[in-house]
Amino acid sequence: MSEFAKVPGQVETKEAFGETTVVVDRGQIREACAYARDELGFTMLLDIVAADYLHWAGKGVSGYIGTPTGRDLNLPMTQGLQALPEPKPARFSLSYHLLALRQGAPRLRLQCWLEDGDEIASVVSVWPSADWLEREQYDLMGVRFQGHPNLARLLMDDDWEGHPLRKDYPIGGEPVRFSPAE
Amino acid sequence: MSTTVSRIGRTRRWPIVGDPVYEGTRIPARVPTVLDIPPHLRDVDDILQVNFGPNHPSTHGVLRLIVDLDGEEVVGLSAVIGYLHTGFEKNMEQKTWWKAITYPERIDYVGYQNNELVFVLAIEKLLELEIPEKATWMRMLLCELNRIHSHLVFLGTSALELGAISMFWYCFRERETILDLFELVAGQRMHTRYFQTGGIAEDIPGGFFPEARAFVEWMPRALDDYLTLLDRNKIWLERTRGIGRLSADDAIALGQTGPVLRASGVDWDLRRDQPYLAYEQVDFRIPVYTGGDVYDRYRVRMDEMAESVKIARQCLDRLERMEGEPWIADDRKVVLPPREELHTSMESLIHHFKIVTEGYRIPAGEVYVAVESPRGEAGCYVVSDGGPKPWRVHFRSPSFNALQATATCSQGALIADLIAIVGSLDAVMGDTDR
């Protein structure tokens, strides 16, 4: 545990399901990544992934229930749960999955928390492999990376509106256009 | 800066402030995935910009490369992806865990069985579910058959693109046999959905073992045939040797895994270094080559096929002795009850109904699971909120990362080499774009 205490901007270190997560202050992610690479030996950045926790642990529905604007399948299916999950510190989590190429294949997850519109420093200068990984998360989740040399959409069209993997991206059926009241 | 190569990986310091470039790297300086036209050529009128793809037979799917040519030489390159983006990750959030298992196979549609495995392993990690030994060995057998299948598709299409048309027919002959085996087991040639939470969906059918035995006995001879056809073929050697070089440091910096990494001299394979299923209990070798060119990537995959045959044979030895053993965990909250019980047991009927309609619930948490797919590390990051649907699913795709190396590998290449280089990175576009 103690080897992660010196990670720059470290907020807390968690162990769950045999995986280590170091939560890092988002202002110091670049320093934290450089430290993990140079001091802890995590030479490879495998993946960057954002998750949107909008409506997390909120009151949800079970099954596909319609609303006047269509069916919103983004809502959680928490009906009937014994306990709701713990609330999260911010709307978006951003996880960096690192791997050390040595005996035992140690892995590390660096995690930052962001609100909508927050920017975070790009780590392309630490790992070139972050290039497309960051572009993908920008494209699909709308996380903005400061200092990325080419932050453009990657998978969606250049003129696409919105970020499809967000939980407020409309999904799950068309709104009813002609109701009897009209 | 000196490089030290150890057996597993290396540690090295890069300058971190400013640019990512360290001494000796071939990774482009400004954007790691874009090859810029060098300054002395920018004002030359002869530079020809070619739009290569997205629908080109040699790009293995819908990959678009914008290539700047000075004569035949590639001086600028950028890859455009996303033509096969189908929103799998978003789709899976709308399905119950049980239904979502069908999706991962369609993401990497060539290494489908390994992709399905990684998602099922992620579910089982969250559930902390033990699976029966028979299921473990059957999963391993099918994953290795799938690895052979995937490398055969690579070999056949890569050789086809370089003009060795007959290779394609030979490779697809053996591929057909593998697909027949999958059909025998699961009823589907591809996208089997045979791996189920807790084990495998059905018991191994009668008649499978003799067929599979015949295949693993035949396959080494087929591999000899391929080597005879290709390995002393002058055209093949001249078109692959020394082409598309990628150094070990560049490969690590660009997040390369699997055969591409091993062809660059890094001895790394998750099956040995982070064993999952029962890989600790089988005997196999990890082929490593140091050239980092197209030829070495081809050699790594050829050797891997031979090793996969060895693993498959050991799996068969074990499985043949497991007649009558359970193939799926006995946990009625996540595993469908046996069909015949539905007529006699009220509880079974209720469990069946709940699992199929509402789905089973998975404890809240986040996990990242990785397996060695034919293309490298296939990872799956899942978040559960405790409900019956995944909150977030993300696939770490080896193809996506392999294509990030296209610009580095293509420096100084000729336009004709580009086809060999893209082929050797073995990217599946479904896996790249998800």
Coordinates of C-alpha atoms in Angstrom, one line a residue:
Chain A
M1 CA 0.0 0.0 0.0
S2 CA 2.7 2.4 1.1
E3 CA 4.3 2.5 -2.3
F4 CA 1.3 4.4 -3.6
A5 CA 1.3 7.0 -0.8
K6 CA 3.9 9.0 -2.6
V7 CA 1.9 9.2 -5.9
P8 CA 1.6 13.0 -6.6
G9 CA -1.9 14.2 -5.9
Q10 CA -2.9 10.9 -4.3
V11 CA -6.3 11.2 -2.5
E12 CA -6.9 7.6 -1.5
T13 CA -5.8 4.1 -2.3
K14 CA -8.5 1.4 -2.5
E15 CA -8.3 -2.4 -2.9
A16 CA -11.4 -4.2 -4.3
F17 CA -11.7 -7.5 -6.2
G18 CA -7.9 -7.8 -6.1
E19 CA -7.4 -4.6 -8.0
T20 CA -5.6 -1.5 -6.8
T21 CA -7.2 1.9 -7.5
V22 CA -5.3 5.1 -6.6
V23 CA -7.6 8.1 -6.7
V24 CA -5.7 11.1 -7.8
D25 CA -6.5 14.8 -7.8
R26 CA -7.3 15.7 -11.4
G27 CA -4.9 18.7 -11.4
Q28 CA -1.9 16.3 -10.9
I29 CA -2.7 13.4 -13.2
R30 CA 0.2 14.0 -15.5
E31 CA 2.7 14.0 -12.6
A32 CA 1.0 11.0 -11.1
C33 CA 1.3 9.1 -14.5
A34 CA 4.9 10.1 -14.8
Y35 CA 5.6 8.9 -11.3
A36 CA 3.8 5.6 -11.9
R37 CA 5.9 5.1 -15.0
D38 CA 9.3 6.1 -13.7
E39 CA 9.2 5.2 -10.0
L40 CA 6.8 2.4 -9.8
G41 CA 7.7 0.8 -13.1
F42 CA 4.2 0.8 -14.8
T43 CA 5.7 1.1 -18.3
M44 CA 2.6 0.6 -20.2
L45 CA -0.7 2.5 -20.5
L46 CA -3.3 0.1 -21.6
D47 CA -6.5 2.0 -21.5
I48 CA -8.2 5.2 -20.6
V49 CA -11.9 4.9 -19.8
A50 CA -14.4 7.4 -18.6
A51 CA -17.7 6.4 -16.9
D52 CA -20.7 8.7 -16.4
Y53 CA -22.4 8.4 -13.0
L54 CA -25.4 10.7 -13.7
H55 CA -28.5 9.3 -11.9
W56 CA -26.2 6.8 -10.1
A57 CA -27.9 5.4 -7.1
G58 CA -31.0 7.3 -8.0
K59 CA -34.5 6.0 -7.9
G60 CA -34.9 3.9 -10.9
V61 CA -37.4 1.8 -12.7
S62 CA -37.5 -1.8 -13.5
G63 CA -38.2 -2.9 -17.0
Y64 CA -39.0 -0.7 -19.9
I65 CA -41.4 2.0 -18.7
G66 CA -42.6 4.7 -21.1
T67 CA -42.7 8.4 -20.5
P68 CA -44.3 11.1 -22.6
T69 CA -40.9 11.8 -24.2
G70 CA -40.2 8.2 -25.0
R71 CA -38.6 5.5 -22.9
D72 CA -35.5 6.5 -21.1
L73 CA -33.4 3.4 -20.9
N74 CA -30.5 5.4 -19.3
L75 CA -32.1 5.3 -15.9
P76 CA -30.8 2.7 -13.4
M77 CA -32.9 -0.4 -12.7
T78 CA -32.6 -0.1 -8.9
Q79 CA -36.1 -1.1 -8.1
G80 CA -36.1 -3.9 -5.5
L81 CA -32.5 -3.4 -4.5
Q82 CA -31.7 -4.2 -0.9
A83 CA -29.2 -1.4 -0.7
L84 CA -28.5 1.5 -3.1
P85 CA -24.8 1.8 -4.1
E86 CA -22.6 4.4 -2.5
P87 CA -22.8 7.9 -4.1
K88 CA -19.8 9.0 -6.2
P89 CA -17.7 12.1 -5.6
A90 CA -18.4 13.6 -9.0
R91 CA -20.2 12.9 -12.2
F92 CA -17.4 11.4 -14.3
S93 CA -14.7 9.0 -13.4
L94 CA -11.7 8.7 -15.6
S95 CA -9.6 5.6 -15.1
Y96 CA -6.1 4.9 -16.4
H97 CA -5.2 1.3 -16.6
L98 CA -1.5 0.7 -16.2
L99 CA 0.5 -2.5 -16.5
A100 CA 4.1 -3.3 -15.4
L101 CA 5.8 -5.7 -17.6
R102 CA 7.4 -7.8 -14.8
Q103 CA 6.8 -10.9 -12.7
G104 CA 3.3 -11.1 -11.5
A105 CA 2.0 -8.6 -14.0
P106 CA 1.1 -5.9 -11.5
R107 CA -1.7 -3.6 -12.6
L108 CA -2.7 -0.2 -11.3
R109 CA -5.8 2.0 -11.9
L110 CA -5.3 5.7 -11.5
Q111 CA -8.7 7.4 -11.2
C112 CA -9.7 11.0 -11.4
W113 CA -13.1 12.5 -10.7
L114 CA -14.5 15.3 -12.9
E115 CA -17.7 17.4 -13.3
D116 CA -19.1 18.2 -16.6
G117 CA -16.9 20.8 -18.3
D118 CA -13.8 20.1 -16.2
E119 CA -10.6 19.8 -18.1
I120 CA -7.8 17.4 -17.4
A121 CA -4.2 17.4 -18.5
S122 CA -3.4 15.1 -21.4
V123 CA -0.8 12.3 -20.8
V124 CA 0.2 12.0 -24.5
S125 CA 3.7 13.3 -23.5
V126 CA 4.0 10.5 -20.9
W127 CA 2.7 7.7 -23.1
P128 CA 2.2 8.2 -26.9
S129 CA -0.5 5.5 -26.7
A130 CA -2.7 8.0 -24.9
D131 CA -3.4 9.7 -28.2
W132 CA -6.3 7.8 -29.5
L133 CA -7.4 6.7 -26.1
E134 CA -8.0 10.3 -25.0
R135 CA -9.6 11.1 -28.3
E136 CA -12.0 8.3 -27.9
Q137 CA -13.1 9.4 -24.4
Y138 CA -13.4 13.0 -25.6
D139 CA -15.5 11.8 -28.5
L140 CA -17.9 9.5 -26.7
M141 CA -17.9 10.9 -23.2
G142 CA -17.0 14.6 -23.7
V143 CA -14.0 14.7 -21.4
R144 CA -11.7 17.5 -22.6
F145 CA -8.0 16.9 -22.4
Q146 CA -5.8 20.0 -22.1
G147 CA -2.6 19.9 -24.1
H148 CA -3.6 17.0 -26.4
P149 CA -2.0 17.7 -29.8
N150 CA -5.0 16.7 -31.9
L151 CA -8.2 16.6 -29.8
A152 CA -10.7 15.7 -32.6
R153 CA -13.5 13.3 -32.8
L154 CA -12.3 9.8 -33.5
L155 CA -15.2 7.3 -33.9
M156 CA -18.1 9.6 -34.5
D157 CA -18.4 11.9 -37.5
D158 CA -16.6 15.3 -37.3
D159 CA -19.9 17.2 -37.1
W160 CA -21.6 14.9 -34.7
E161 CA -23.5 16.6 -31.8
G162 CA -23.4 15.3 -28.3
H163 CA -21.4 12.5 -26.7
P164 CA -23.2 9.2 -27.1
L165 CA -21.9 7.4 -24.0
R166 CA -23.2 10.0 -21.6
K167 CA -26.2 9.0 -19.5
D168 CA -28.2 12.0 -20.7
Y169 CA -27.8 11.1 -24.4
P170 CA -31.3 10.4 -25.6
I171 CA -31.9 6.7 -26.2
G172 CA -34.5 4.1 -26.2
G173 CA -37.3 5.0 -28.6
E174 CA -38.7 7.9 -30.4
P175 CA -40.9 10.5 -28.7
V176 CA -44.5 10.3 -29.7
R177 CA -45.0 13.0 -32.3
F178 CA -48.8 13.0 -32.7
S179 CA -50.7 12.5 -29.5
P180 CA -54.5 12.8 -29.3
A181 CA -54.2 16.1 -27.4
E182 CA -52.6 17.9 -30.3
Chain B
M1 CA 20.4 6.7 -23.9
S2 CA 21.2 3.0 -23.6
T3 CA 18.6 0.4 -23.7
T4 CA 18.5 -2.6 -21.5
V5 CA 16.5 -5.6 -22.5
S6 CA 15.5 -7.9 -19.7
R7 CA 13.5 -11.1 -20.1
I8 CA 10.3 -9.5 -19.0
G9 CA 9.9 -5.8 -19.8
R10 CA 12.2 -3.1 -18.9
T11 CA 12.3 0.1 -17.0
R12 CA 13.5 3.2 -18.7
R13 CA 13.2 6.9 -18.1
W14 CA 11.9 9.3 -20.7
P15 CA 12.0 13.0 -20.6
I16 CA 8.6 13.9 -19.3
V17 CA 8.3 17.6 -19.7
G18 CA 8.0 18.9 -23.2
D19 CA 7.8 16.3 -26.0
P20 CA 7.4 12.6 -25.7
V21 CA 10.3 11.8 -27.9
Y22 CA 13.3 9.9 -26.5
E23 CA 16.4 9.0 -28.3
G24 CA 16.2 6.5 -31.1
T25 CA 12.4 6.5 -31.3
R26 CA 10.6 6.4 -34.6
I27 CA 7.3 7.6 -33.1
P28 CA 6.3 10.9 -34.8
A29 CA 7.0 13.9 -32.7
R30 CA 4.0 16.1 -33.0
V31 CA 1.1 13.6 -32.9
P32 CA 2.1 10.0 -32.2
T33 CA -0.3 8.6 -34.7
V34 CA 0.2 11.0 -37.5
L35 CA 3.2 11.1 -39.9
D36 CA 3.7 14.7 -41.0
I37 CA 5.4 15.6 -44.3
P38 CA 9.0 16.6 -43.5
P39 CA 9.6 20.3 -43.8
H40 CA 11.9 20.1 -46.9
L41 CA 9.1 18.4 -48.9
R42 CA 6.2 20.6 -47.9
D43 CA 6.5 23.0 -50.8
V44 CA 7.3 20.3 -53.4
D45 CA 4.5 20.0 -56.0
D46 CA 5.1 16.4 -56.6
I47 CA 3.7 15.2 -53.3
L48 CA 0.6 13.2 -54.1
Q49 CA -2.1 12.7 -51.5
V50 CA -3.8 9.3 -51.8
N51 CA -7.0 8.4 -50.1
F52 CA -6.5 4.7 -49.3
G53 CA -9.7 3.1 -48.2
P54 CA -12.1 3.0 -46.4
N55 CA -13.4 0.4 -48.8
H56 CA -10.3 -1.2 -50.1
P57 CA -9.8 -5.0 -50.2
S58 CA -6.4 -4.9 -48.5
T59 CA -7.4 -2.8 -45.5
H60 CA -9.1 -5.7 -43.6
G61 CA -12.4 -3.9 -43.3
V62 CA -13.2 -0.2 -43.3
L63 CA -9.9 1.5 -42.5
R64 CA -9.1 4.7 -44.2
L65 CA -5.5 5.9 -44.6
I66 CA -4.6 9.3 -45.9
V67 CA -1.2 8.9 -47.4
D68 CA 1.2 11.5 -48.8
L69 CA 3.5 10.1 -51.4
D70 CA 6.8 11.3 -52.8
G71 CA 7.1 9.0 -55.7
E72 CA 6.5 5.6 -54.2
E73 CA 7.7 6.6 -50.8
V74 CA 5.3 7.3 -47.9
V75 CA 6.2 10.6 -46.4
G76 CA 2.9 11.4 -44.6
L77 CA 0.2 9.3 -43.1
S78 CA -2.8 9.5 -40.9
A79 CA -5.4 6.9 -40.2
V80 CA -9.1 7.6 -40.0
I81 CA -11.2 5.1 -38.1
G82 CA -14.8 4.9 -36.9
Y83 CA -16.5 3.6 -40.1
L84 CA -17.6 0.5 -38.2
H85 CA -18.5 2.2 -35.0
T86 CA -21.7 0.4 -33.9
G87 CA -22.1 1.6 -30.3
F88 CA -21.6 -1.8 -28.6
E89 CA -20.7 -0.3 -25.3
K90 CA -23.8 1.9 -25.2
N91 CA -26.0 -1.0 -26.3
M92 CA -24.7 -3.3 -23.6
E93 CA -25.7 -0.7 -21.0
Q94 CA -29.3 -1.2 -22.1
K95 CA -29.3 -5.0 -21.8
T96 CA -29.3 -7.2 -18.8
W97 CA -25.9 -8.9 -18.1
W98 CA -27.4 -12.1 -19.4
K99 CA -28.3 -10.7 -22.7
A100 CA -25.1 -8.6 -23.0
I101 CA -23.0 -11.7 -23.3
T102 CA -24.0 -11.9 -27.0
Y103 CA -22.3 -8.6 -27.8
P104 CA -18.5 -9.0 -27.1
E105 CA -18.2 -11.7 -29.8
R106 CA -19.4 -9.4 -32.4
I107 CA -16.9 -6.7 -31.4
D108 CA -13.8 -8.7 -32.4
Y109 CA -15.5 -11.0 -34.9
V110 CA -12.3 -12.9 -35.7
G111 CA -11.2 -13.6 -32.2
Y112 CA -14.7 -13.9 -31.0
Q113 CA -14.3 -16.7 -28.4
N114 CA -11.6 -14.8 -26.5
N115 CA -13.7 -11.6 -26.4
E116 CA -16.6 -13.5 -25.1
L117 CA -14.4 -15.0 -22.4
V118 CA -13.1 -11.7 -21.1
F119 CA -16.7 -10.4 -20.6
V120 CA -17.8 -13.6 -18.9
L121 CA -14.7 -13.6 -16.7
A122 CA -15.5 -10.0 -15.7
I123 CA -19.0 -11.0 -14.6
E124 CA -17.7 -13.9 -12.7
K125 CA -15.1 -11.7 -11.0
L126 CA -17.8 -9.4 -9.7
L127 CA -19.9 -12.4 -8.6
E128 CA -16.9 -14.1 -7.1
L129 CA -18.2 -17.3 -8.8
E130 CA -16.3 -20.5 -9.0
I131 CA -16.7 -22.4 -12.2
P132 CA -16.3 -26.2 -12.7
E133 CA -13.1 -27.6 -13.9
K134 CA -14.7 -29.1 -17.0
A135 CA -15.9 -25.7 -18.1
T136 CA -12.5 -24.1 -17.6
W137 CA -10.8 -26.7 -19.8
M138 CA -13.4 -26.5 -22.5
R139 CA -13.1 -22.7 -22.5
M140 CA -9.4 -23.0 -22.9
L141 CA -9.7 -25.5 -25.7
L142 CA -12.2 -23.3 -27.6
C143 CA -10.0 -20.2 -27.1
E144 CA -7.0 -21.9 -28.5
L145 CA -8.9 -23.2 -31.5
N146 CA -10.1 -19.7 -31.9
R147 CA -6.6 -18.4 -31.8
I148 CA -5.6 -20.8 -34.6
H149 CA -8.7 -19.6 -36.5
S150 CA -7.7 -16.0 -36.1
H151 CA -4.1 -16.5 -37.1
L152 CA -5.3 -18.5 -40.2
V153 CA -7.4 -15.5 -41.2
F154 CA -4.4 -13.3 -40.7
L155 CA -2.1 -15.5 -42.7
G156 CA -4.5 -16.2 -45.5
T157 CA -5.4 -12.6 -46.1
S158 CA -1.9 -11.2 -45.6
A159 CA -0.5 -13.6 -48.1
L160 CA -3.3 -12.9 -50.5
E161 CA -2.6 -9.2 -50.4
L162 CA 1.0 -9.8 -51.2
G163 CA 0.0 -12.0 -54.2
A164 CA 0.3 -15.5 -52.7
I165 CA -3.3 -16.4 -53.5
S166 CA -3.0 -20.1 -52.9
M167 CA -2.2 -19.5 -49.2
F168 CA -5.7 -18.1 -48.8
W169 CA -7.3 -21.3 -49.9
Y170 CA -5.1 -23.5 -47.8
C171 CA -5.7 -21.4 -44.7
F172 CA -9.4 -21.3 -45.2
R173 CA -9.5 -25.1 -45.6
E174 CA -8.2 -25.5 -42.0
R175 CA -10.3 -22.6 -40.8
E176 CA -13.4 -24.4 -42.1
T177 CA -12.6 -27.4 -40.0
I178 CA -12.3 -25.2 -36.9
L179 CA -15.6 -23.6 -37.7
D180 CA -17.2 -27.0 -38.1
L181 CA -15.9 -27.9 -34.6
F182 CA -17.5 -24.8 -33.2
E183 CA -20.8 -25.7 -35.0
L184 CA -20.7 -29.1 -33.5
V185 CA -20.3 -27.7 -30.0
A186 CA -22.5 -24.7 -30.1
G187 CA -24.6 -24.9 -33.1
Q188 CA -23.0 -21.8 -34.6
R189 CA -19.9 -21.4 -36.7
M190 CA -19.0 -18.1 -35.3
H191 CA -20.4 -16.0 -32.4
T192 CA -21.3 -19.0 -30.5
R193 CA -22.5 -17.6 -27.1
Y194 CA -21.3 -20.8 -25.7
F195 CA -19.6 -19.3 -22.6
Q196 CA -22.2 -18.7 -20.0
T197 CA -21.9 -17.1 -16.6
G198 CA -20.8 -19.9 -14.4
G199 CA -19.5 -22.2 -17.1
I200 CA -20.5 -23.3 -20.6
A201 CA -24.1 -23.3 -22.0
E202 CA -24.3 -27.0 -22.8
D203 CA -22.5 -30.2 -22.2
I204 CA -19.9 -31.2 -24.8
P205 CA -21.8 -33.1 -27.4
G206 CA -20.9 -36.7 -28.3
G207 CA -18.7 -37.0 -31.4
F208 CA -16.8 -33.8 -30.6
F209 CA -13.7 -35.5 -29.3
P210 CA -12.9 -37.7 -32.3
E211 CA -13.4 -34.7 -34.6
A212 CA -11.2 -32.4 -32.5
R213 CA -8.5 -35.1 -32.2
A214 CA -8.4 -35.5 -35.9
F215 CA -8.0 -31.8 -36.3
V216 CA -5.1 -31.4 -33.8
E217 CA -3.4 -34.4 -35.4
W218 CA -3.8 -32.8 -38.9
M219 CA -2.9 -29.2 -38.1
P220 CA 0.9 -29.6 -37.6
R221 CA 1.1 -31.1 -41.1
A222 CA -0.9 -28.2 -42.4
L223 CA 1.5 -25.8 -40.7
D224 CA 4.4 -27.6 -42.5
D225 CA 2.6 -27.0 -45.7
Y226 CA 2.3 -23.3 -45.1
L227 CA 5.9 -23.0 -44.2
T228 CA 6.9 -24.9 -47.4
L229 CA 4.8 -22.5 -49.4
L230 CA 5.9 -19.3 -47.8
D231 CA 9.0 -19.5 -45.9
R232 CA 11.3 -20.1 -48.8
N233 CA 9.3 -18.0 -51.2
K234 CA 11.6 -15.2 -52.4
I235 CA 8.8 -12.7 -53.1
W236 CA 7.3 -13.2 -49.6
L237 CA 10.6 -12.9 -47.9
E238 CA 11.6 -9.7 -49.8
R239 CA 8.3 -8.1 -49.2
T240 CA 8.2 -8.8 -45.4
R241 CA 11.8 -8.8 -44.2
G242 CA 13.0 -5.5 -42.7
I243 CA 9.6 -3.9 -43.5
G244 CA 7.6 -1.9 -40.9
R245 CA 10.1 -2.0 -38.1
L246 CA 8.9 -1.3 -34.6
S247 CA 11.5 -1.3 -31.7
A248 CA 10.7 -2.8 -28.3
D249 CA 10.6 0.6 -26.7
D250 CA 8.3 2.1 -29.3
A251 CA 6.1 -0.9 -29.0
I252 CA 5.7 -0.5 -25.2
A253 CA 5.3 3.3 -25.5
L254 CA 2.5 2.7 -28.1
G255 CA 0.7 0.2 -25.9
Q256 CA 1.3 -2.7 -28.3
T257 CA 0.4 -6.2 -27.0
G258 CA 0.3 -9.7 -28.3
P259 CA 2.2 -10.9 -31.4
V260 CA 3.2 -7.3 -32.4
L261 CA 4.9 -6.9 -29.0
R262 CA 6.5 -10.3 -29.1
A263 CA 7.8 -9.8 -32.6
S264 CA 9.6 -6.7 -31.3
G265 CA 11.5 -8.7 -28.7
V266 CA 9.5 -8.3 -25.6
D267 CA 8.8 -11.6 -23.9
W268 CA 5.3 -11.0 -22.6
D269 CA 2.2 -13.2 -22.7
L270 CA -0.7 -13.0 -20.3
R271 CA -1.3 -16.7 -20.5
R272 CA 2.1 -17.2 -18.8
D273 CA 2.6 -13.9 -16.9
Q274 CA -0.9 -13.5 -15.5
P275 CA -2.4 -17.0 -15.8
Y276 CA -6.1 -17.3 -16.1
L277 CA -8.3 -20.4 -16.7
A278 CA -5.9 -23.3 -16.4
Y279 CA -2.9 -22.0 -18.4
E280 CA -0.6 -22.7 -15.5
Q281 CA -1.3 -26.4 -15.9
V282 CA -0.4 -26.8 -19.6
D283 CA 2.9 -26.9 -21.2
F284 CA 3.6 -24.4 -24.0
R285 CA 6.3 -22.0 -25.2
I286 CA 6.0 -18.3 -25.9
P287 CA 7.6 -17.5 -29.3
V288 CA 9.6 -14.3 -29.3
Y289 CA 11.4 -12.7 -32.2
T290 CA 13.6 -9.6 -32.1
G291 CA 13.4 -8.1 -35.6
G292 CA 10.1 -6.2 -35.1
D293 CA 9.3 -6.3 -38.8
V294 CA 6.5 -7.8 -40.8
Y295 CA 8.3 -11.1 -41.2
D296 CA 8.8 -11.6 -37.5
R297 CA 5.2 -10.8 -36.8
Y298 CA 4.3 -13.5 -39.3
R299 CA 6.8 -15.9 -37.6
V300 CA 5.4 -15.3 -34.1
R301 CA 1.9 -16.1 -35.3
M302 CA 3.1 -19.2 -37.2
D303 CA 4.8 -20.5 -34.0
E304 CA 1.8 -19.6 -31.9
M305 CA -0.4 -21.8 -34.0
A306 CA 1.9 -24.7 -33.3
E307 CA 1.8 -23.9 -29.6
S308 CA -2.0 -23.6 -29.6
V309 CA -2.2 -27.1 -31.2
K310 CA -0.1 -28.4 -28.3
I311 CA -2.4 -26.7 -25.7
A312 CA -5.5 -28.0 -27.5
R313 CA -4.1 -31.5 -27.3
Q314 CA -3.5 -31.2 -23.6
C315 CA -7.0 -29.9 -23.1
L316 CA -8.5 -32.8 -25.0
D317 CA -6.5 -35.2 -22.8
R318 CA -8.1 -33.7 -19.7
L319 CA -11.6 -33.3 -21.1
E320 CA -11.9 -36.8 -22.3
R321 CA -11.5 -38.0 -18.7
M322 CA -14.2 -35.6 -17.5
E323 CA -17.2 -37.5 -18.9
G324 CA -20.3 -36.8 -16.8
E325 CA -18.8 -34.0 -14.7
P326 CA -20.8 -30.8 -14.3
W327 CA -20.1 -28.1 -16.9
I328 CA -21.8 -25.2 -15.2
A329 CA -21.8 -23.8 -11.6
D330 CA -24.7 -24.9 -9.4
D331 CA -25.8 -21.3 -8.5
R332 CA -29.5 -21.0 -9.2
K333 CA -29.5 -17.2 -8.9
V334 CA -27.4 -16.8 -12.0
V335 CA -27.5 -20.1 -13.8
L336 CA -30.6 -21.3 -15.7
P337 CA -32.1 -24.4 -14.1
P338 CA -32.0 -27.6 -16.1
R339 CA -34.8 -27.7 -18.7
E340 CA -36.5 -30.9 -17.3
E341 CA -36.9 -29.3 -13.8
L342 CA -39.2 -26.6 -15.1
H343 CA -42.0 -29.2 -15.4
T344 CA -41.7 -30.4 -11.8
S345 CA -40.2 -27.6 -9.6
M346 CA -42.0 -24.3 -8.8
E347 CA -38.7 -22.7 -7.7
S348 CA -36.9 -23.7 -10.9
L349 CA -39.7 -22.1 -12.9
I350 CA -39.5 -18.9 -10.9
H351 CA -35.7 -18.7 -11.2
H352 CA -35.9 -19.4 -15.0
F353 CA -38.5 -16.7 -15.4
K354 CA -36.6 -14.1 -13.3
I355 CA -33.3 -14.7 -15.0
V356 CA -34.7 -14.5 -18.5
T357 CA -37.0 -11.5 -18.0
E358 CA -35.4 -9.3 -15.4
G359 CA -31.9 -10.7 -15.4
Y360 CA -29.7 -11.6 -12.4
R361 CA -28.2 -8.9 -10.2
I362 CA -24.5 -8.4 -9.9
P363 CA -22.8 -6.8 -6.8
A364 CA -21.8 -3.2 -7.2
G365 CA -18.2 -2.5 -8.1
E366 CA -15.8 -2.0 -10.9
V367 CA -13.3 -4.5 -12.4
Y368 CA -10.9 -4.7 -15.2
V369 CA -10.2 -8.2 -16.6
A370 CA -7.7 -9.0 -19.4
V371 CA -7.0 -12.1 -21.4
E372 CA -4.5 -12.8 -24.2
S373 CA -6.6 -12.7 -27.3
P374 CA -5.1 -13.6 -30.7
R375 CA -4.4 -9.9 -31.2
G376 CA -3.0 -9.1 -27.7
E377 CA -4.5 -7.9 -24.5
A378 CA -8.2 -7.9 -24.8
G379 CA -9.5 -6.1 -21.7
C380 CA -12.9 -5.5 -20.3
Y381 CA -13.7 -2.8 -17.8
V382 CA -17.2 -3.1 -16.2
V383 CA -19.0 -1.1 -13.6
S384 CA -22.0 -2.5 -11.8
D385 CA -24.5 -0.6 -9.7
G386 CA -25.9 -3.7 -8.2
G387 CA -28.8 -3.9 -10.6
P388 CA -29.4 -6.3 -13.5
K389 CA -27.9 -4.1 -16.2
P390 CA -24.2 -3.1 -16.6
W391 CA -23.7 0.5 -15.7
R392 CA -20.7 0.9 -18.0
V393 CA -18.9 -1.6 -20.2
H394 CA -15.7 -0.8 -22.0
F395 CA -13.4 -2.9 -24.1
R396 CA -9.7 -2.4 -24.3
S397 CA -9.2 -3.3 -27.8
P398 CA -5.9 -4.7 -29.1
S399 CA -6.7 -3.8 -32.7
F400 CA -7.4 -0.1 -31.8
N401 CA -4.0 0.1 -30.1
A402 CA -2.2 -1.8 -32.9
L403 CA -3.4 0.7 -35.4
Q404 CA -1.8 3.5 -33.4
A405 CA 1.5 2.1 -34.5
T406 CA 0.7 2.4 -38.2
A407 CA 2.5 5.8 -38.6
T408 CA 5.6 4.7 -36.7
C409 CA 5.9 1.5 -38.7
S410 CA 5.3 3.2 -42.1
Q411 CA 8.2 5.7 -41.8
G412 CA 10.2 5.4 -45.0
A413 CA 8.0 2.6 -46.4
L414 CA 6.9 2.3 -50.0
I415 CA 3.2 2.4 -50.8
A416 CA 3.2 -1.3 -51.6
D417 CA 4.8 -2.0 -48.2
L418 CA 1.9 -0.2 -46.5
I419 CA -0.3 -3.1 -47.3
A420 CA 2.1 -5.6 -45.8
I421 CA 2.4 -3.4 -42.7
V422 CA -1.3 -2.9 -42.1
G423 CA -1.8 -6.6 -42.6
S424 CA 0.9 -7.5 -40.1
L425 CA -0.6 -5.4 -37.4
D426 CA -3.7 -7.6 -37.8
A427 CA -6.3 -5.2 -36.8
V428 CA -10.0 -6.2 -36.9
M429 CA -12.0 -3.1 -37.7
G430 CA -15.0 -4.3 -35.6
D431 CA -12.7 -4.5 -32.6
T432 CA -11.1 -1.1 -33.5
D433 CA -14.3 0.9 -33.8
R434 CA -16.6 -1.1 -31.5

